[in-house]
Short mmCIF file of C-alpha atoms and ligand atoms in Angstrom, two decimals:
data_model
loop_
_atom_site.label_atom_id
_atom_site.label_comp_id
_atom_site.label_asym_id
_atom_site.label_seq_id
_atom_site.Cartn_x
_atom_site.Cartn_y
_atom_site.Cartn_z
CA MET A 255 0.00 0.00 0.00
CA SER A 256 1.39 3.37 -0.90
CA ASP A 257 2.33 5.77 1.87
CA PRO A 258 -0.63 8.12 2.62
CA ILE A 259 1.83 11.02 2.58
CA PHE A 260 1.73 10.89 -1.24
CA GLN A 261 -2.07 11.07 -1.23
CA LEU A 262 -1.90 14.12 1.06
CA ILE A 263 0.55 15.82 -1.30
CA THR A 264 -1.81 15.17 -4.23
CA GLU A 265 -4.69 16.66 -2.22
CA GLU A 266 -2.58 19.68 -1.27
CA GLU A 267 -1.77 20.29 -4.93
CA GLN A 268 -5.47 20.11 -5.76
CA ARG A 269 -6.21 22.57 -2.92
CA GLN A 270 -3.70 25.02 -4.36
CA ILE A 271 -5.19 24.65 -7.87
CA GLU A 272 -8.82 25.10 -6.80
CA LYS A 273 -8.26 27.95 -4.38
CA ILE A 274 -6.91 31.46 -4.77
CA GLY A 275 -3.86 32.18 -2.61
CA LEU A 276 -3.27 35.71 -1.41
CA ILE A 277 -0.62 35.12 1.25
CA PRO A 278 1.99 37.70 0.19
CA SER A 279 4.97 35.65 1.36
CA GLU A 280 4.09 32.57 -0.72
CA ASN A 281 4.73 31.72 -4.35
CA HIS A 282 4.54 28.82 -6.78
CA LEU A 283 7.80 27.26 -7.94
CA PRO A 284 9.05 27.31 -11.52
CA PRO A 285 9.25 23.66 -12.65
CA GLN A 286 13.01 23.98 -13.24
CA VAL A 287 13.50 24.88 -9.57
CA ALA A 288 11.08 22.20 -8.36
CA SER A 289 12.94 19.53 -10.30
CA VAL A 290 16.25 20.01 -8.48
CA LEU A 291 14.75 19.91 -4.99
CA SER A 292 14.32 16.15 -5.01
CA SER A 293 17.65 15.51 -6.76
CA CYS A 294 20.68 13.59 -5.47
CA LEU A 295 22.10 16.87 -4.16
CA SER A 296 20.05 16.33 -1.00
CA SER A 297 22.10 13.23 -0.21
CA LYS A 298 25.39 15.08 0.16
CA TYR A 299 27.02 16.68 3.18
CA ALA A 300 29.05 19.78 2.30
CA GLU A 301 29.84 21.60 5.55
CA GLY A 302 32.22 24.45 4.82
CA TYR A 303 32.57 26.53 1.68
CA ALA A 304 33.72 25.82 -1.88
CA GLY A 305 37.30 24.55 -1.87
CA ARG A 306 37.35 24.16 1.89
CA ARG A 307 34.76 21.54 2.87
CA TYR A 308 34.92 19.17 5.81
CA TYR A 309 33.78 16.28 3.59
CA GLU A 310 35.20 14.72 0.43
CA GLY A 311 33.30 14.40 -2.83
CA ASN A 312 32.20 18.02 -3.12
CA GLN A 313 33.87 19.03 -6.38
CA LEU A 314 30.52 19.35 -8.21
CA ILE A 315 28.67 20.79 -5.21
CA ASP A 316 31.40 23.46 -5.13
CA GLN A 317 30.66 24.34 -8.75
CA ILE A 318 26.93 24.59 -8.08
CA GLU A 319 27.39 26.84 -5.03
CA LEU A 320 29.87 29.06 -6.89
CA MET A 321 27.42 29.38 -9.79
CA ALA A 322 24.64 30.44 -7.40
CA ILE A 323 26.97 33.01 -5.83
CA GLY A 324 28.19 34.29 -9.20
CA ARG A 325 24.67 34.69 -10.58
CA LEU A 326 23.49 36.65 -7.54
CA LYS A 327 26.59 38.87 -7.62
CA GLU A 328 25.79 39.66 -11.25
CA LEU A 329 22.06 40.17 -10.60
CA PHE A 330 22.52 42.58 -7.70
CA GLN A 331 25.95 43.97 -8.64
CA VAL A 332 27.43 43.22 -5.22
CA PRO A 333 30.89 41.90 -4.31
CA TYR A 334 29.87 39.30 -1.68
CA VAL A 335 27.14 36.64 -1.53
CA ASN A 336 26.36 33.77 0.86
CA VAL A 337 23.69 31.30 -0.30
CA GLN A 338 23.82 28.89 2.63
CA PRO A 339 21.24 30.28 5.11
CA HIS A 340 18.54 27.65 5.52
CA SER A 341 15.86 30.35 5.58
CA GLY A 342 15.12 33.96 6.48
CA SER A 343 15.29 33.80 10.26
CA PRO A 344 18.72 32.09 10.26
CA ALA A 345 19.92 34.65 7.69
CA ASN A 346 18.83 37.58 9.87
CA THR A 347 20.30 35.90 12.92
CA ALA A 348 23.62 35.27 11.15
CA VAL A 349 23.93 38.91 10.11
CA GLN A 350 23.36 40.00 13.72
CA PHE A 351 25.82 37.38 14.97
CA ALA A 352 28.40 38.64 12.45
CA LEU A 353 28.04 42.35 13.19
CA LEU A 354 27.25 42.55 16.89
CA ASN A 355 28.24 41.52 20.38
CA PRO A 356 25.67 40.46 22.99
CA GLY A 357 24.14 43.58 24.56
CA ASP A 358 24.69 45.85 21.53
CA THR A 359 21.73 48.01 20.56
CA ILE A 360 19.69 47.17 17.45
CA MET A 361 16.69 48.91 15.92
CA GLY A 362 14.04 47.21 13.79
CA LEU A 363 10.41 47.80 12.88
CA SER A 364 8.08 46.23 15.46
CA LEU A 365 6.08 43.16 14.48
CA GLY A 366 2.82 45.02 15.14
CA SER A 367 3.90 47.71 12.68
CA GLY A 368 4.68 45.17 9.96
CA GLY A 369 8.25 44.21 10.92
CA HIS A 370 9.68 40.73 11.54
CA LEU A 371 10.23 38.78 14.76
CA THR A 372 13.98 38.47 14.12
CA HIS A 373 14.32 42.25 13.80
CA GLY A 374 14.46 42.57 17.58
CA HIS A 375 11.10 41.44 18.95
CA PRO A 376 11.82 42.13 22.60
CA LYS A 377 10.28 39.13 24.31
CA VAL A 378 10.29 35.96 22.28
CA THR A 379 13.29 36.03 19.94
CA PHE A 380 17.04 35.59 20.00
CA SER A 381 17.40 39.13 18.60
CA GLY A 382 15.36 40.67 21.42
CA LYS A 383 16.96 38.63 24.19
CA TYR A 384 20.64 38.86 23.29
CA PHE A 385 20.68 42.45 22.08
CA ASN A 386 19.33 45.68 23.49
CA SER A 387 16.40 46.04 21.12
CA VAL A 388 14.77 49.41 20.48
CA GLN A 389 11.86 49.03 18.11
CA TYR A 390 10.43 51.72 15.86
CA HIS A 391 6.79 51.86 14.82
CA VAL A 392 4.55 53.18 12.06
CA ASN A 393 2.47 56.35 12.48
CA GLU A 394 -1.31 56.80 12.28
CA GLU A 395 -1.19 56.52 8.47
CA GLY A 396 0.60 53.19 8.78
CA ARG A 397 3.90 54.67 7.48
CA ILE A 398 7.40 54.76 8.93
CA ASP A 399 8.02 58.28 10.25
CA TYR A 400 11.65 58.91 9.33
CA ASP A 401 11.88 61.94 11.65
CA VAL A 402 10.89 59.78 14.62
CA LEU A 403 13.33 57.08 13.47
CA ARG A 404 16.12 59.68 13.29
CA ALA A 405 15.31 60.96 16.79
CA LEU A 406 15.28 57.41 18.21
CA THR A 407 18.57 56.66 16.46
CA ILE A 408 20.26 59.72 17.91
CA GLU A 409 18.89 58.91 21.38
CA TYR A 410 19.76 55.18 21.48
CA LYS A 411 22.79 55.04 19.12
CA PRO A 412 22.12 51.56 17.70
CA LYS A 413 24.99 49.59 16.22
CA LEU A 414 22.60 48.09 13.65
CA ILE A 415 19.45 49.45 11.99
CA ILE A 416 17.24 47.00 10.12
CA ALA A 417 15.11 48.21 7.23
CA GLY A 418 12.77 45.35 6.48
CA THR A 419 9.13 44.37 6.66
CA THR A 420 6.61 41.57 6.38
CA SER A 421 3.34 43.46 6.21
CA TYR A 422 4.16 47.02 5.20
CA PRO A 423 2.35 48.18 2.05
CA PHE A 424 4.61 51.13 1.25
CA ILE A 425 7.97 51.84 -0.36
CA LEU A 426 10.99 51.71 1.96
CA ASP A 427 13.19 54.79 1.62
CA PHE A 428 16.62 53.15 1.81
CA ALA A 429 18.39 56.47 1.14
CA LYS A 430 16.79 57.93 4.27
CA PHE A 431 17.65 54.83 6.29
CA ARG A 432 21.30 55.24 5.20
CA ASP A 433 21.33 58.89 6.13
CA ILE A 434 19.87 58.09 9.56
CA ALA A 435 22.28 55.18 10.17
CA ASP A 436 25.18 57.51 9.32
CA GLU A 437 24.13 59.88 12.13
CA VAL A 438 25.58 57.34 14.58
CA GLY A 439 27.80 55.18 12.36
CA ALA A 440 25.34 52.24 12.50
CA TRP A 441 25.38 49.28 10.15
CA LEU A 442 22.36 49.20 7.82
CA LEU A 443 20.78 45.82 7.05
CA ALA A 444 18.03 45.71 4.40
CA ASP A 445 15.74 42.69 4.68
CA ILE A 446 14.14 42.60 1.23
CA SER A 447 12.57 39.14 1.58
CA HIS A 448 9.10 40.35 0.58
CA ILE A 449 10.12 42.72 -2.19
CA THR A 450 13.06 40.95 -3.86
CA ALA A 451 11.34 40.63 -7.24
CA LEU A 452 10.16 44.23 -7.11
CA VAL A 453 13.74 45.37 -6.47
CA ILE A 454 15.12 43.20 -9.30
CA GLY A 455 12.34 44.33 -11.64
CA GLY A 456 12.80 48.04 -10.84
CA GLU A 457 9.39 48.28 -9.15
CA HIS A 458 10.91 49.20 -5.78
CA PRO A 459 14.07 51.26 -5.14
CA SER A 460 17.12 49.07 -4.63
CA PRO A 461 18.94 49.03 -1.28
CA VAL A 462 22.25 48.16 -3.02
CA PRO A 463 23.53 51.77 -3.14
CA TYR A 464 22.66 52.33 0.53
CA ALA A 465 22.69 49.25 2.76
CA ASP A 466 25.82 47.56 4.09
CA VAL A 467 24.24 44.13 4.15
CA ILE A 468 21.13 42.84 2.37
CA MET A 469 19.31 39.58 3.02
CA SER A 470 16.36 37.89 1.43
CA THR A 471 14.50 34.66 1.59
CA THR A 472 14.41 32.95 -1.79
CA HIS A 473 10.89 31.48 -1.74
CA LYS A 474 8.80 34.65 -1.73
CA THR A 475 8.63 37.03 -4.71
CA PHE A 476 12.09 35.81 -5.86
CA ARG A 477 10.30 32.56 -6.77
CA GLY A 478 13.01 30.11 -5.80
CA PRO A 479 13.24 27.26 -3.28
CA ARG A 480 12.86 27.69 0.47
CA GLY A 481 16.15 29.28 1.52
CA ALA A 482 17.86 32.65 1.79
CA PHE A 483 20.87 34.65 0.69
CA ILE A 484 22.98 37.35 2.28
CA LEU A 485 24.69 40.05 0.21
CA ALA A 486 27.36 42.53 1.31
CA THR A 487 27.70 45.75 -0.68
CA GLU A 488 30.75 47.78 -1.71
CA GLN A 489 30.10 50.28 1.09
CA GLY A 490 29.68 47.50 3.65
CA LEU A 491 33.01 45.94 2.67
CA ALA A 492 34.66 49.37 2.59
CA LYS A 493 33.60 49.84 6.21
CA ASP A 494 35.01 46.46 7.19
CA PRO A 495 36.92 44.36 4.63
CA LYS A 496 36.38 41.31 6.87
CA LEU A 497 32.57 41.66 6.64
CA GLY A 498 32.16 38.75 4.20
CA ALA A 499 34.40 36.47 6.24
CA GLN A 500 32.45 37.36 9.39
CA ILE A 501 29.14 36.51 7.73
CA ASP A 502 30.56 33.22 6.40
CA LYS A 503 31.75 32.33 9.91
CA ALA A 504 28.42 33.32 11.46
CA ILE A 505 26.60 30.86 9.15
CA ILE A 506 29.05 28.02 9.73
CA PRO A 507 30.32 27.20 12.33
CA GLY A 508 28.34 29.94 14.11
CA LEU A 509 24.82 28.85 13.43
CA GLN A 510 24.32 26.08 10.90
CA GLY A 511 25.78 22.78 9.82
CA GLY A 512 25.59 21.36 6.30
CA PRO A 513 24.13 23.54 3.55
CA HIS A 514 21.00 22.41 1.72
CA ASN A 515 22.69 21.76 -1.62
CA ALA A 516 19.49 21.11 -3.56
CA SER A 517 18.08 24.46 -2.43
CA ILE A 518 21.33 26.16 -3.42
CA ALA A 519 21.00 24.68 -6.92
CA GLY A 520 17.41 25.96 -6.94
CA ILE A 521 18.63 29.43 -5.95
CA ALA A 522 21.09 29.34 -8.86
CA ILE A 523 18.28 28.47 -11.28
CA ALA A 524 15.94 31.09 -9.81
CA ALA A 525 18.68 33.73 -10.12
CA GLN A 526 19.08 32.91 -13.80
CA LEU A 527 15.31 33.15 -14.34
CA ALA A 528 15.27 36.46 -12.46
CA ALA A 529 17.85 37.88 -14.88
CA ARG A 530 15.51 37.37 -17.86
CA PRO A 531 13.39 40.22 -19.29
CA SER A 532 10.23 38.20 -18.48
CA PHE A 533 11.00 38.52 -14.74
CA LYS A 534 10.68 42.30 -15.04
CA ILE A 535 7.25 41.83 -16.59
CA TYR A 536 6.31 39.47 -13.74
CA ALA A 537 7.43 42.10 -11.19
CA GLN A 538 5.40 44.79 -12.97
CA GLN A 539 2.34 42.54 -13.00
CA ILE A 540 2.64 41.80 -9.26
CA LYS A 541 2.34 45.52 -8.65
CA LYS A 542 -0.40 46.11 -11.22
CA ASN A 543 -2.38 43.27 -9.66
CA SER A 544 -1.78 44.65 -6.18
CA LEU A 545 -3.06 48.10 -7.19
CA ALA A 546 -6.08 46.54 -8.91
CA LEU A 547 -6.94 44.36 -5.92
CA ALA A 548 -6.56 47.28 -3.51
CA GLN A 549 -8.84 49.44 -5.67
CA SER A 550 -11.44 46.69 -5.93
CA LEU A 551 -11.47 46.25 -2.15
CA ILE A 552 -11.87 50.01 -1.66
CA ASP A 553 -14.59 50.20 -4.33
CA ASN A 554 -16.43 47.44 -2.48
CA GLY A 555 -16.39 49.39 0.78
CA LEU A 556 -13.36 47.97 2.61
CA LYS A 557 -10.79 50.07 4.43
CA LEU A 558 -7.07 49.49 3.86
CA VAL A 559 -4.28 50.42 6.24
CA GLY A 560 -2.78 53.60 4.74
CA ASN A 561 -5.65 53.59 2.20
CA GLY A 562 -3.75 51.57 -0.38
CA THR A 563 -0.53 49.94 -1.46
CA GLU A 564 2.74 50.78 -3.17
CA ASN A 565 4.04 47.22 -3.41
CA HIS A 566 2.79 43.63 -3.59
CA LEU A 567 0.63 43.62 -0.44
CA MET A 568 -2.08 45.39 1.47
CA VAL A 569 -3.67 45.07 4.90
CA VAL A 570 -7.45 45.30 5.29
CA ASP A 571 -8.45 47.13 8.47
CA LEU A 572 -11.58 45.40 9.77
CA THR A 573 -12.13 47.67 12.79
CA PRO A 574 -14.97 49.59 11.06
CA TYR A 575 -16.94 46.35 11.68
CA SER A 576 -15.47 45.17 14.97
CA VAL A 577 -12.21 44.73 16.85
CA GLY A 578 -10.56 41.31 16.43
CA LEU A 579 -12.48 40.24 13.29
CA GLY A 580 -9.38 39.03 11.37
CA THR A 581 -9.56 35.38 12.40
CA GLN A 582 -13.21 35.02 11.47
CA VAL A 583 -12.75 36.68 8.08
CA ALA A 584 -9.61 34.67 7.22
CA PHE A 585 -11.34 31.41 8.15
CA ALA A 586 -14.54 32.24 6.24
CA LEU A 587 -12.46 33.23 3.19
CA ASP A 588 -10.73 29.87 3.27
CA ILE A 589 -14.11 28.15 3.25
CA ALA A 590 -14.99 30.37 0.27
CA GLY A 591 -11.82 29.21 -1.53
CA ILE A 592 -9.56 32.22 -0.90
CA TYR A 593 -6.67 31.78 1.52
CA ALA A 594 -5.00 34.75 3.17
CA ASN A 595 -3.81 35.45 6.68
CA ARG A 596 -5.12 37.33 9.63
CA ASN A 597 -2.77 40.10 10.61
CA ALA A 598 -2.35 42.85 13.17
CA ILE A 599 -3.06 46.39 12.06
CA PRO A 600 -0.90 49.29 13.34
CA ASN A 601 -1.75 50.03 16.98
CA GLU A 602 -3.74 46.78 17.06
CA PRO A 603 -6.62 47.22 19.52
CA SER A 604 -7.05 43.43 19.92
CA SER A 605 -4.06 41.02 20.01
CA PRO A 606 -1.60 39.47 17.52
CA PHE A 607 -3.39 36.13 17.96
CA TYR A 608 -6.87 37.58 17.39
CA PRO A 609 -6.01 40.59 15.26
CA SER A 610 -8.23 43.07 13.44
CA GLY A 611 -6.67 42.89 10.00
CA LEU A 612 -6.23 40.71 6.96
CA ARG A 613 -2.99 40.64 4.94
CA LEU A 614 -3.33 40.11 1.19
CA GLY A 615 -0.72 39.98 -1.57
CA THR A 616 -0.51 39.19 -5.26
CA PRO A 617 2.66 37.10 -5.94
CA LEU A 618 0.83 33.74 -5.98
CA VAL A 619 -1.93 34.85 -8.32
CA THR A 620 0.51 36.70 -10.59
CA THR A 621 2.62 33.58 -10.99
CA ARG A 622 -0.54 31.73 -12.03
CA GLY A 623 -1.06 34.28 -14.80
CA MET A 624 -4.00 36.18 -13.29
CA LYS A 625 -4.34 39.84 -14.22
CA GLU A 626 -6.32 42.95 -13.27
CA ALA A 627 -9.72 41.51 -14.34
CA GLU A 628 -9.32 38.62 -11.89
CA MET A 629 -8.21 41.03 -9.13
CA VAL A 630 -11.44 43.03 -9.53
CA LYS A 631 -13.45 39.83 -9.07
CA ILE A 632 -11.36 38.66 -6.11
CA GLY A 633 -11.93 42.02 -4.39
CA GLU A 634 -15.68 41.57 -4.83
CA TRP A 635 -15.60 38.05 -3.36
CA ILE A 636 -13.59 39.21 -0.36
CA ALA A 637 -16.01 42.08 0.31
CA LYS A 638 -18.95 39.66 0.13
CA VAL A 639 -17.33 37.32 2.66
CA VAL A 640 -16.54 40.20 5.03
CA GLU A 641 -20.14 41.41 4.76
CA HIS A 642 -21.35 37.87 5.49
CA VAL A 643 -19.39 37.45 8.75
CA LYS A 644 -18.99 41.03 9.93
CA GLY A 645 -21.42 40.51 12.82
CA GLU A 646 -19.29 37.72 14.34
CA THR A 647 -17.78 39.93 17.02
CA LEU A 648 -14.93 38.50 19.10
CA PRO A 649 -15.79 38.33 22.84
CA THR A 650 -13.89 40.81 24.98
CA GLU A 651 -13.26 38.16 27.68
CA ARG A 652 -10.00 36.39 26.83
CA LEU A 653 -11.16 33.01 28.10
CA GLU A 654 -14.28 33.05 25.93
CA ARG A 655 -12.39 33.71 22.71
CA ARG A 656 -11.16 30.23 21.93
CA VAL A 657 -14.60 28.72 22.53
CA PHE A 658 -16.16 31.39 20.34
CA ILE A 659 -13.70 30.86 17.48
CA ASN A 660 -14.11 27.07 17.61
CA ALA A 661 -17.91 27.40 17.50
CA PHE A 662 -17.62 29.94 14.65
CA LYS A 663 -15.43 27.58 12.64
CA GLU A 664 -17.88 24.74 13.10
CA ASN A 665 -20.81 26.94 12.08
CA VAL A 666 -19.30 28.27 8.87
CA ALA A 667 -17.59 25.07 7.71
CA ASN A 668 -20.68 24.14 5.65
CA ASP A 669 -22.17 27.60 5.20
CA SER A 670 -24.06 27.50 1.89
CA TYR A 671 -23.33 31.16 1.01
CA LEU A 672 -19.58 30.59 1.39
CA GLN A 673 -19.81 27.27 -0.46
CA ALA A 674 -21.49 29.02 -3.39
CA ILE A 675 -18.64 31.54 -3.60
CA ARG A 676 -16.20 28.63 -3.39
CA GLN A 677 -17.70 27.12 -6.55
CA GLU A 678 -17.27 30.45 -8.39
CA VAL A 679 -13.68 30.71 -7.13
CA LYS A 680 -12.93 27.15 -8.18
CA ALA A 681 -14.31 27.73 -11.67
CA ILE A 682 -11.96 30.68 -12.22
CA ALA A 683 -8.93 29.36 -10.31
CA SER A 684 -8.92 26.01 -12.10
CA GLN A 685 -8.39 27.83 -15.40
CA PHE A 686 -4.93 28.94 -14.26
CA PRO A 687 -1.98 26.57 -13.83
CA LEU A 688 0.01 27.00 -10.61
CA PHE A 689 2.98 28.22 -12.64
CA GLN A 690 2.12 30.05 -15.84
CA LYS A 691 5.03 29.94 -18.26
CA ASP A 692 6.30 33.50 -18.71
CA ALA A 693 3.86 34.88 -16.13
N1 LIG B 777 6.54 34.34 7.62
C1 LIG B 777 6.90 35.38 6.68
C2 LIG B 777 5.72 36.12 6.19
O1 LIG B 777 4.67 35.51 6.08
O2 LIG B 777 5.81 37.29 5.87
C3 LIG B 777 7.93 36.26 7.24
O3 LIG B 777 8.98 35.51 7.70
#
């Protein structure tokens, strides 16, 4: 009897085909990248770096890793690349390990303002526990206030400033970040994980002229395998010529063991695809789709944090209906065939676990080949689902919340209104392959 794992994978593929994915940090893999992930490269240990491994038999693995490095150097025009981080959090952690000593001050955007846990979340992460973390926040309009950031920088004199986001719908002004970091001689790390394709495609300003170090996951808009890379720029290396060696050492032996060779081969392939003219068109379409989806949501009566988007994502503010409605809306949308994620809004009046927002992004649907017409329709479906569940107010008593959410989930699981939308969604979604050639 075949292992039920294979049946579950088949069902998951069908789920992805029939539904519409709007999680801004996800993407569908190009077949060329997918094909190397299950290759013999996974069988090989290669601790160390090309030409200086701790295991024999790595002559070809060396060539693959060097090709990945060379392609990324060419793509971003940077002098140093490391492709070994297993994912984004280890990459961010390695940069901090390379640049800082325990107790040094770091500044990153708070999670509640759209930042990332590893950018110094004060309570639950390595970065918040081992360093003196001072977080900056967005203002009432949901935007980074660079004057406040400058004042905080001058007051706390961080050794590292991180410019990076996970649910921030606006352009990051890397030139301003550089100028502010220079006030106190701080390192500037740009975490471009979410916007990598936009940067490559010219749809978002590049941090290369400004940041000292840049990192990105490779499985989001970059459209590669799960993994990450770290880049050091000319100005970073000018500040400290040993910067690259420090980052290498922070990855191994500092933090990780053997590299994931199959992922590194996938990164090399993704980098080559990203250098093609069609990748620029893909990046443009991500943004066109994002603008079209945002407009459709607004036209259908929904409120967006900051009233719109300048990149691939947007956050719906559900507080006009009730505080803490994000979980109910995200769950009901999934029943209706649209998967997204609940998300905190700036100055969240509820909690990160039961937030009042919904984060939506267009990389997945763009890769499938969907365009503005589909975005208009998706916006209408989302508005209908919100309207349908907007009365499902989260209890204010903490202890009652879990019971309420469980009962809500049970009630809507077979809701006929949501099921009807699901059939409409399925009819459209099934017309688009997961990876549209040249999308
Ligand atoms: N988990 C990623 C995201 O969804 O944005 C960030 O690491």
